[in-house]
PDB file of C-alpha atoms in Angstrom:
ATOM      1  CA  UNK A  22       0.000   0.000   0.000  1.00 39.00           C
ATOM      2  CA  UNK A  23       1.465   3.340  -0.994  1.00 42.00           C
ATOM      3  CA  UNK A  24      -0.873   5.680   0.300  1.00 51.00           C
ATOM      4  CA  UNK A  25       0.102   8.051   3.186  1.00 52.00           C
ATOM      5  CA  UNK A  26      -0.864  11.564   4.441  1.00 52.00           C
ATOM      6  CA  UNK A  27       1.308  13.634   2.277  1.00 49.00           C
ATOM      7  CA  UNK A  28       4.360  12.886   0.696  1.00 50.00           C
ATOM      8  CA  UNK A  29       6.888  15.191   3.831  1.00 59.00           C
ATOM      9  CA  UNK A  30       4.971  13.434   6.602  1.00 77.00           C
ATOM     10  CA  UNK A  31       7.171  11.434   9.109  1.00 88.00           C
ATOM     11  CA  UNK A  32       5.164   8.648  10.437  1.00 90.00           C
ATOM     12  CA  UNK A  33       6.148   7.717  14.358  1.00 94.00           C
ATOM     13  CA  UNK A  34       4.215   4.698  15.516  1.00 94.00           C
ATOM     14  CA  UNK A  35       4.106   4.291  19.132  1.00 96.00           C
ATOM     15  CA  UNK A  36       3.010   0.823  20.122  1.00 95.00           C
ATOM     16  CA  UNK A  37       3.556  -1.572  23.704  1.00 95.00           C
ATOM     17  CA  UNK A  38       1.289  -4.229  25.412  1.00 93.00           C
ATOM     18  CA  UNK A  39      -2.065  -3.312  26.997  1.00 92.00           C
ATOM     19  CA  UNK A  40      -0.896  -0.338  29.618  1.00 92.00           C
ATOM     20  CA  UNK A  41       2.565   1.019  28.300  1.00 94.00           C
ATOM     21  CA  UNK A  42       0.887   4.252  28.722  1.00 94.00           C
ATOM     22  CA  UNK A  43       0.954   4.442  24.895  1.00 94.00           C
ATOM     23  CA  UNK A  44      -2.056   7.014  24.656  1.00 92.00           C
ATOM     24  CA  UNK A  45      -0.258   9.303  27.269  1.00 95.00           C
ATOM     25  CA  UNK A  46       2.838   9.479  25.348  1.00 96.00           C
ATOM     26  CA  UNK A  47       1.125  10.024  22.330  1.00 95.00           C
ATOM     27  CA  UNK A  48      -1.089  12.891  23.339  1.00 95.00           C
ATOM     28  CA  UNK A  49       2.412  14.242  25.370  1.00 97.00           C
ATOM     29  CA  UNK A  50       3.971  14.112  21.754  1.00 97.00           C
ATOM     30  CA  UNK A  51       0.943  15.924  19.855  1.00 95.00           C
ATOM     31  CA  UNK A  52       1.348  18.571  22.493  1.00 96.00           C
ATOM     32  CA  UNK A  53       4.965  19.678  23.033  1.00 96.00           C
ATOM     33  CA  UNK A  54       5.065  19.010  18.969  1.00 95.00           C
ATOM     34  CA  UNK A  55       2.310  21.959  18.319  1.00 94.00           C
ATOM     35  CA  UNK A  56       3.278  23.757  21.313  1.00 95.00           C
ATOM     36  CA  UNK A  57       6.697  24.205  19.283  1.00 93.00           C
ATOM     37  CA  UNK A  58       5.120  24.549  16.214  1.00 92.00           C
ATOM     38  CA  UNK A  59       5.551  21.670  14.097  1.00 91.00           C
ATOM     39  CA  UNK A  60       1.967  20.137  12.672  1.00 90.00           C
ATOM     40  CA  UNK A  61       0.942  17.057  14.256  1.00 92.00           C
ATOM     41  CA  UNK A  62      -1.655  14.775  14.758  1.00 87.00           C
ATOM     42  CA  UNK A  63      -2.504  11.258  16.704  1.00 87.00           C
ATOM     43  CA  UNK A  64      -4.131   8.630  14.512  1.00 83.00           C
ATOM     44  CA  UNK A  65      -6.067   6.042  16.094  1.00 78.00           C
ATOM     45  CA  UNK A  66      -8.004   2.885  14.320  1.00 70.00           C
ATOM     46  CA  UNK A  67     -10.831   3.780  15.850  1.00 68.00           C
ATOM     47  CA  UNK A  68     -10.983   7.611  14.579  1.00 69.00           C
ATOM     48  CA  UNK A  69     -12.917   6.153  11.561  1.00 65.00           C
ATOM     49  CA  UNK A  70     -16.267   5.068  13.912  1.00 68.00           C
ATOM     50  CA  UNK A  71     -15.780   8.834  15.182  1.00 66.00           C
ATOM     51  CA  UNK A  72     -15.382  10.903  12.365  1.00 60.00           C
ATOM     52  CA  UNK A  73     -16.737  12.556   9.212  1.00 62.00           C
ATOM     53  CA  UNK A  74     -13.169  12.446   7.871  1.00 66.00           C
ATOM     54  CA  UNK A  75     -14.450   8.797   6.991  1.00 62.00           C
ATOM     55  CA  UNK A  76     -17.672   8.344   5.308  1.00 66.00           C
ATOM     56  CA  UNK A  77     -16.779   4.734   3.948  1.00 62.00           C
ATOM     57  CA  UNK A  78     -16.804   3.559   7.477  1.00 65.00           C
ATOM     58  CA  UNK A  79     -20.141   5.200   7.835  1.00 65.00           C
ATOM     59  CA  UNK A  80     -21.634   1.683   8.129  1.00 64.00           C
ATOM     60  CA  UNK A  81     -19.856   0.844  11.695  1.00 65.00           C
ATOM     61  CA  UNK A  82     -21.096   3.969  13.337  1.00 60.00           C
ATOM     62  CA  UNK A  83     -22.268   5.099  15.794  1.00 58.00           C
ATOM     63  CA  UNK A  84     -21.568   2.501  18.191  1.00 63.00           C
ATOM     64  CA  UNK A  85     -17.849   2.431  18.620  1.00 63.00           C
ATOM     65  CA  UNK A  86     -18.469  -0.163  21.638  1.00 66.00           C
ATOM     66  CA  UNK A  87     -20.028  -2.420  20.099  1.00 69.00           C
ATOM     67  CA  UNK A  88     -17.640  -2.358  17.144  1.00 68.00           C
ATOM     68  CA  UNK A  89     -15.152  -3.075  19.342  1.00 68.00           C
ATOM     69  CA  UNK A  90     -17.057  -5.862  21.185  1.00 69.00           C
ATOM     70  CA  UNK A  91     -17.638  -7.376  17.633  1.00 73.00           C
ATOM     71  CA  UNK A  92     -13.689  -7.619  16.877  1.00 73.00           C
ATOM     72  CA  UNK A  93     -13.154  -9.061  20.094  1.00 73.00           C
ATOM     73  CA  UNK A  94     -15.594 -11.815  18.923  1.00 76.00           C
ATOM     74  CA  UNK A  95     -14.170 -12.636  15.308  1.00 80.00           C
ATOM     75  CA  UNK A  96     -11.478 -15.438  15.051  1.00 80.00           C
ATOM     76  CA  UNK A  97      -7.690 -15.085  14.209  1.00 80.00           C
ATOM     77  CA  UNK A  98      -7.690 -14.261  10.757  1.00 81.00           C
ATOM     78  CA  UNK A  99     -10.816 -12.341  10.072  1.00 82.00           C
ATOM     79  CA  UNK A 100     -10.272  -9.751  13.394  1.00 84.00           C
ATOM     80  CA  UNK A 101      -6.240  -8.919  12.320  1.00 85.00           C
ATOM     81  CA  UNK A 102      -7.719  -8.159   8.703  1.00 84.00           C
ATOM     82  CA  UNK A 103     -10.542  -6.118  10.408  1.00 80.00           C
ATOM     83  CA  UNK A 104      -8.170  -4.084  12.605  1.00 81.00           C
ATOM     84  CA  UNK A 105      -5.718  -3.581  10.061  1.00 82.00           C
ATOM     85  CA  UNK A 106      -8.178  -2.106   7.431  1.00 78.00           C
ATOM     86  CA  UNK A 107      -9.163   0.145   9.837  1.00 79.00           C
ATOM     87  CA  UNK A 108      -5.803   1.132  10.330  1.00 82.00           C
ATOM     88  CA  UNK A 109      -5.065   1.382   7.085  1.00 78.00           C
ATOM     89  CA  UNK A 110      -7.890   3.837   7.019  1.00 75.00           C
ATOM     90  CA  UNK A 111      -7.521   6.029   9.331  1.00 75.00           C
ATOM     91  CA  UNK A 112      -4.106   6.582   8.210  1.00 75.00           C
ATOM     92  CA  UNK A 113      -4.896   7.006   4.412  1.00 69.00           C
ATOM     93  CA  UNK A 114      -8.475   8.171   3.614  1.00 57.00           C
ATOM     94  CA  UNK A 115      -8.329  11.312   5.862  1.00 54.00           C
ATOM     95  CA  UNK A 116      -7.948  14.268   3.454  1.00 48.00           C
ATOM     96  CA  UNK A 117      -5.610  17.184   4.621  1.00 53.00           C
ATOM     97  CA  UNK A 118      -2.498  17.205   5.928  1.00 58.00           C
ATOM     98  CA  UNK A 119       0.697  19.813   6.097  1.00 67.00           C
ATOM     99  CA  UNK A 120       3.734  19.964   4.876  1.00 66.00           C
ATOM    100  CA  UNK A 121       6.348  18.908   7.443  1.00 78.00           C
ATOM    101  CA  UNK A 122       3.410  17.087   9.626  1.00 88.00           C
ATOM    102  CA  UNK A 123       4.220  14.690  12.204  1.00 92.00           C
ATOM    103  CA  UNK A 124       1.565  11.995  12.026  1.00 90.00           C
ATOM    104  CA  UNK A 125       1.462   9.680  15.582  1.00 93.00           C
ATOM    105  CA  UNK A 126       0.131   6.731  15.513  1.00 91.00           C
ATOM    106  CA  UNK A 127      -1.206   5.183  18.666  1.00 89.00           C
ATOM    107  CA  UNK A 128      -0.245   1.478  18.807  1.00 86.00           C
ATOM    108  CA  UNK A 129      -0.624   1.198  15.090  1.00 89.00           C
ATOM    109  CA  UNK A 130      -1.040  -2.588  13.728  1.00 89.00           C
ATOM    110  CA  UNK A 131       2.233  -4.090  15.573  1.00 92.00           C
ATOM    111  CA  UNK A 132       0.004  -4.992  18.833  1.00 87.00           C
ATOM    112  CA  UNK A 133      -2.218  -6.218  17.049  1.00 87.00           C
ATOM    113  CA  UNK A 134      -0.678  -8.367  14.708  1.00 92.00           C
ATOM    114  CA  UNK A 135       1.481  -9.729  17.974  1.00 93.00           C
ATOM    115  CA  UNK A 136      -1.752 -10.692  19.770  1.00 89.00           C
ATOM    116  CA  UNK A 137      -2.908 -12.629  17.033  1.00 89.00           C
ATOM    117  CA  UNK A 138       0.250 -14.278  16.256  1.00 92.00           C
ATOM    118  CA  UNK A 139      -0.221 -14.586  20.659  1.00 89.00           C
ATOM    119  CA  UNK A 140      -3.459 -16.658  19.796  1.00 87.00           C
ATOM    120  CA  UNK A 141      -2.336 -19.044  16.915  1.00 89.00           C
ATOM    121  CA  UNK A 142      -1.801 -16.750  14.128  1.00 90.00           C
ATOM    122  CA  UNK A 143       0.526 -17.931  11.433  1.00 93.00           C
ATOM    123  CA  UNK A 144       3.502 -15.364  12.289  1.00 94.00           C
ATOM    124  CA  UNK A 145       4.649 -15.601   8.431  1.00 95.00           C
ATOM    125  CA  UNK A 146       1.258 -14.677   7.241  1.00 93.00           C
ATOM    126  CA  UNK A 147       0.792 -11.956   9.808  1.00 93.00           C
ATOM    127  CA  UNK A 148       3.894 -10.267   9.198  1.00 94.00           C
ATOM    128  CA  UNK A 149       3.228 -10.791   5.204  1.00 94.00           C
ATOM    129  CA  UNK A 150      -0.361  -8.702   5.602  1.00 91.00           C
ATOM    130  CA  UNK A 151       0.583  -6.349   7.543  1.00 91.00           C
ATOM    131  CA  UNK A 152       3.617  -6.016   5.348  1.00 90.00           C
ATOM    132  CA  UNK A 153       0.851  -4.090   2.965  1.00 87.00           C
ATOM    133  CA  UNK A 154       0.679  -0.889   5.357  1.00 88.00           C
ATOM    134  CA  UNK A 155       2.685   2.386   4.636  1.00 87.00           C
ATOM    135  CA  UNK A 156       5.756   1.389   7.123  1.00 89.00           C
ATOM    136  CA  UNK A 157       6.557   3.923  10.077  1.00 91.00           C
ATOM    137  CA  UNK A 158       9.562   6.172   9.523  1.00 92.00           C
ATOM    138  CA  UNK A 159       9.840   5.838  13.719  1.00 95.00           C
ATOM    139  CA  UNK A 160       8.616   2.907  15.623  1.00 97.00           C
ATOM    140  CA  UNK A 161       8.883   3.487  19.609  1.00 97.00           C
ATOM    141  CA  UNK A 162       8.318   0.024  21.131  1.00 98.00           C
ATOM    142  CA  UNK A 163       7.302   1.186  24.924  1.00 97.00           C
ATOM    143  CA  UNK A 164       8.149  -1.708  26.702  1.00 97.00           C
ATOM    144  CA  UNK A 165       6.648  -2.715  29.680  1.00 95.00           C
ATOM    145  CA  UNK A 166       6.669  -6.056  32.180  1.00 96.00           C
ATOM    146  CA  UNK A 167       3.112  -7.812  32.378  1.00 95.00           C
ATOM    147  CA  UNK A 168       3.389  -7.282  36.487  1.00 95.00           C
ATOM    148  CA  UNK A 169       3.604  -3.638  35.559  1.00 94.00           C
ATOM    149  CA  UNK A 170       0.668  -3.506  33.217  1.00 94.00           C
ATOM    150  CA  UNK A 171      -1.351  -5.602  35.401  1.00 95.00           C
ATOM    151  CA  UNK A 172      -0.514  -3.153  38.527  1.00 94.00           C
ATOM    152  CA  UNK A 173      -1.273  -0.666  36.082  1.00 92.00           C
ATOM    153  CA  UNK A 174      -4.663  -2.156  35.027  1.00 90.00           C
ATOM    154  CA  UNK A 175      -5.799  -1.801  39.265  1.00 87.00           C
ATOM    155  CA  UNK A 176      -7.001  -5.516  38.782  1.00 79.00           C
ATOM    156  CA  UNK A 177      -9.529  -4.351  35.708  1.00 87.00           C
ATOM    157  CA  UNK A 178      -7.921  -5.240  32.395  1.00 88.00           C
ATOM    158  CA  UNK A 179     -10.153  -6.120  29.929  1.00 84.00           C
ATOM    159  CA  UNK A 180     -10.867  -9.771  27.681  1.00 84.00           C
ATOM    160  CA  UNK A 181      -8.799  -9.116  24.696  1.00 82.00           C
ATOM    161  CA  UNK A 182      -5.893  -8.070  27.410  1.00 88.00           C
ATOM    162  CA  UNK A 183      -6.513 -11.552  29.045  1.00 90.00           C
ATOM    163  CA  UNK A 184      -5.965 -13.342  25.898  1.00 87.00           C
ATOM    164  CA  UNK A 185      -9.856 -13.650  25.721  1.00 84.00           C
ATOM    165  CA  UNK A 186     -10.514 -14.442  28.905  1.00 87.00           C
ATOM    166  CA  UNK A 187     -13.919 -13.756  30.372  1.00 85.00           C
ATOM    167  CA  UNK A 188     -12.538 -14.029  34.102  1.00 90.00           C
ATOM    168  CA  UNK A 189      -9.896 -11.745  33.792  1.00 90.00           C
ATOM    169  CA  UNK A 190      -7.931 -13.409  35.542  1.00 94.00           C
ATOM    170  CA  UNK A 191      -4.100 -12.029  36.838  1.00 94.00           C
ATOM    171  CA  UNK A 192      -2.532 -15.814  35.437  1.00 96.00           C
ATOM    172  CA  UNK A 193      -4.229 -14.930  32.156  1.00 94.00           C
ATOM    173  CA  UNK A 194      -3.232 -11.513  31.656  1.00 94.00           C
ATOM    174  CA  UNK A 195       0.229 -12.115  32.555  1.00 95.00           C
ATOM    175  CA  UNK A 196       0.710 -14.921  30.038  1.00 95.00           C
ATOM    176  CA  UNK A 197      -1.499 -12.938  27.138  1.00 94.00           C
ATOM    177  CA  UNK A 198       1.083  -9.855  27.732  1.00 95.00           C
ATOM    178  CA  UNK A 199       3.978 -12.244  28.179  1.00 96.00           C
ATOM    179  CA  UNK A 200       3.174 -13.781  24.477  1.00 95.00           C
ATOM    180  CA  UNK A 201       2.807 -10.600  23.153  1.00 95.00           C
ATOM    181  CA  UNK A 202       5.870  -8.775  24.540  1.00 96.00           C
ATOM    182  CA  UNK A 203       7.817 -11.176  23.142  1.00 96.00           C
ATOM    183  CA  UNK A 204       6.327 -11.141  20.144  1.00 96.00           C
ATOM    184  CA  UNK A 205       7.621  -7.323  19.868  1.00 97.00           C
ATOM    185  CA  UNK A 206      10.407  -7.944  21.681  1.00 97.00           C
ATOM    186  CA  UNK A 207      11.248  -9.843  18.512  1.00 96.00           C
ATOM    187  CA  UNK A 208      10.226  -7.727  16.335  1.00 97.00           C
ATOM    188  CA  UNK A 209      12.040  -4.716  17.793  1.00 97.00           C
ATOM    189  CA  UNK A 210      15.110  -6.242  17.289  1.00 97.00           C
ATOM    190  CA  UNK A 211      14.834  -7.469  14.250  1.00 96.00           C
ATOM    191  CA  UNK A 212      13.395  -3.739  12.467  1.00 96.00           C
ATOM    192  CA  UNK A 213      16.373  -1.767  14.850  1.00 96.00           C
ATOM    193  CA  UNK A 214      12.810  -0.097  16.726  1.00 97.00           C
ATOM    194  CA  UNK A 215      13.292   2.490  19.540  1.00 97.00           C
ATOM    195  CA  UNK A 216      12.671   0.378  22.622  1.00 98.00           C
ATOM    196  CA  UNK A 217      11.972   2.877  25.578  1.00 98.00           C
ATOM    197  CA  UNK A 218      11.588   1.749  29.451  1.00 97.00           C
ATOM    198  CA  UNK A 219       8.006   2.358  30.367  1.00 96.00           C
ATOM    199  CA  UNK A 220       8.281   2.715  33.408  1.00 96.00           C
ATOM    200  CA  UNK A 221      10.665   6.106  32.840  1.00 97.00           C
ATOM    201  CA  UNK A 222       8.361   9.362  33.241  1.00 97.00           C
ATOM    202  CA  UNK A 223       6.533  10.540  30.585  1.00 96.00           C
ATOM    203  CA  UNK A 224       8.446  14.168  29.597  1.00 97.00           C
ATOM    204  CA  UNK A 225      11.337  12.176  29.644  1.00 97.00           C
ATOM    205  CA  UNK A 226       9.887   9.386  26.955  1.00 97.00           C
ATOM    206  CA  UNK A 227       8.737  12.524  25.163  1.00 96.00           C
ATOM    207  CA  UNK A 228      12.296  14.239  24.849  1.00 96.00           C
ATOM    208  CA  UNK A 229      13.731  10.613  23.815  1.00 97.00           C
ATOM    209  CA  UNK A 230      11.540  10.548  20.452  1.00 96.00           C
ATOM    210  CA  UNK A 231      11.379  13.906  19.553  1.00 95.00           C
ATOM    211  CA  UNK A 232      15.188  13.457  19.899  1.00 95.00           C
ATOM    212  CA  UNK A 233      15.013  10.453  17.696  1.00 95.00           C
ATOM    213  CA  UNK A 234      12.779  12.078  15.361  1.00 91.00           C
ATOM    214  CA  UNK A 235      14.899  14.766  14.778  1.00 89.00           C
ATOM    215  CA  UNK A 236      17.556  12.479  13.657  1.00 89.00           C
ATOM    216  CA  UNK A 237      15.639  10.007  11.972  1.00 81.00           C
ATOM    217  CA  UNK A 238      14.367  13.162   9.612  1.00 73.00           C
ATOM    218  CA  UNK A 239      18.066  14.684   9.393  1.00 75.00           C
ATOM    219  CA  UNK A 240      18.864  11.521   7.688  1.00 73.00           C
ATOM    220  CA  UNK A 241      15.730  10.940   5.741  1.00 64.00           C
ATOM    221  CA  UNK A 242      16.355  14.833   4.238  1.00 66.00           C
ATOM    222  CA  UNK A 243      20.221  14.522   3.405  1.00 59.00           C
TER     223      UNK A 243
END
C-alpha cells in the first residue's frame, strides 16, 4: 500500500502491550510538537467510527463499543484483517495534511498483529499482511513487564488483554502480555525499533523521540 498523508509526513508509531501508557505518550507528543510549532496529529483505528473524515466507514457507526465488542468476537484471521483495514484507514483516507506534519500513531497494527500471532496466528502470514501498510519512519516500542501492566490495570484489564478471557484473571493476563511482549520484543530487534523503558516518566519518553525524530528526519532529508 502506498498511500500516506502527504508525501513530507514522518510517520512515528508508538506501540507496547495493553498499559505502556501508549495514549499518554502520544497525546504528550501531539502537544509539546504543536506547542513548538511543528503540525501534528494522533491517529487512532478507531478515529474512523468517530469521524466525518471517513464516510466509507459510515456503516460501523455510531456505536464504537459495540464495534469493538464485535472484533473481540471474530477469530484469528478475520479480526487482524478487520483491525488492520481500519488502520489502514484512518491513516490514508483522511484528506488534509501539512507539509512537514508529524503523524502519531497510537499502537498502530504491531500490537495487534502480535496478539494474534499470541493466539495461533501464522507469524509468516501476519507479518506478510501487515507487510501491505505504509511502514513507520519511527517505531517506539514502549516496553513494559506484564506485572507492571497488570498493577497498572488496578485488577480491571479487559478480555482481549486476558488473551480472551472472560474471568480476567491475573494468570491470564500475565501470560497474554507475556506472548505478546515477546512477540515485539522480537520484532524490535529485528526492524532496529526504539525500545523505551516504560516505566521512565513521561516528559522524559517525550524528549527521547522527539530526539530520535529529529535524527531520523536529518537523515531521511540529506
Amino acid at each position: 500500500m502506498s498511500g500516506r498523508p502527504g508525501d513530507a509526513a514522518a510517520l512515528v508509531a508508538v506501540v507496547g502491550g495493553d498499559g505502556a501508557g501508549k495514549s499518554t505518550l502520544t497525546g504528550l507528543l501531539h502537544r509539546r510538537l504543536t506547542a513548538a510549532g511543528t503540525p501534528a496529529r494522533r491517529v487512532d483505528r478507531w478515529d474512523v467510527l468517530a469521524e466525518t473524515d471517513y464516510p466509507s466507514a459510515a456503516c460501523l457507526r455510531p456505536d464504537e463499543r459495540q464495534a469493538r465488542s464485535c472484533a473481540a468476537r471474530m477469530s484469528t484471521g478475520p479480526r487482524l484483517l478487520f483491525l488492520l483495514w481500519a488502520s489502514a484507514l484512518a491513516l490514508t483516507d483522511r484528506a488534509g495534511g501539512m507539509p512537514g506534519e508529524v503523524v502519531l500513531l497510537d499502537g498502530y497494527w504491531m500490537k495487534h498483529a502480535a496478539a494474534e500471532i499470541a493466539y495461533g496466528a501464522d507469524p509468516a502470514w501476519v507479518e506478510a499482511v501487515a507487510a501491505g501498510l505504509p511502514a513507520a519512519d519511527l517505531v517506539v516500542h514502549l516496553r513494559v513487564e506484564p506485572e507492571l501492566a497488570w498493577a497498572r490495570k488496578d485488577g480491571r484489564p479487559l478480555p482481549f488483554e486476558c488473551g480472551m478471557d472472560l474471568t480476567c484473571s491475573r494468570s491470564s493476563f500475565l501470560a497474554h502480555q507475556g506472548a505478546l511482549l515477546a512477540v515485539l520484543d522480537r520484532w524490535a530487534d529485528r526492524h532496529g525499533w526504539l525500545v523505551l523503558d516504560a516505566t521512565a516518566p513521561t516528559p522524559v519518553l517525550a524528549d527521547q523521540v522527539i530526539a530520535a525524530l529529529a535524527d531520523r528526519r536529518a537523515t531521511m532529508e540529506a
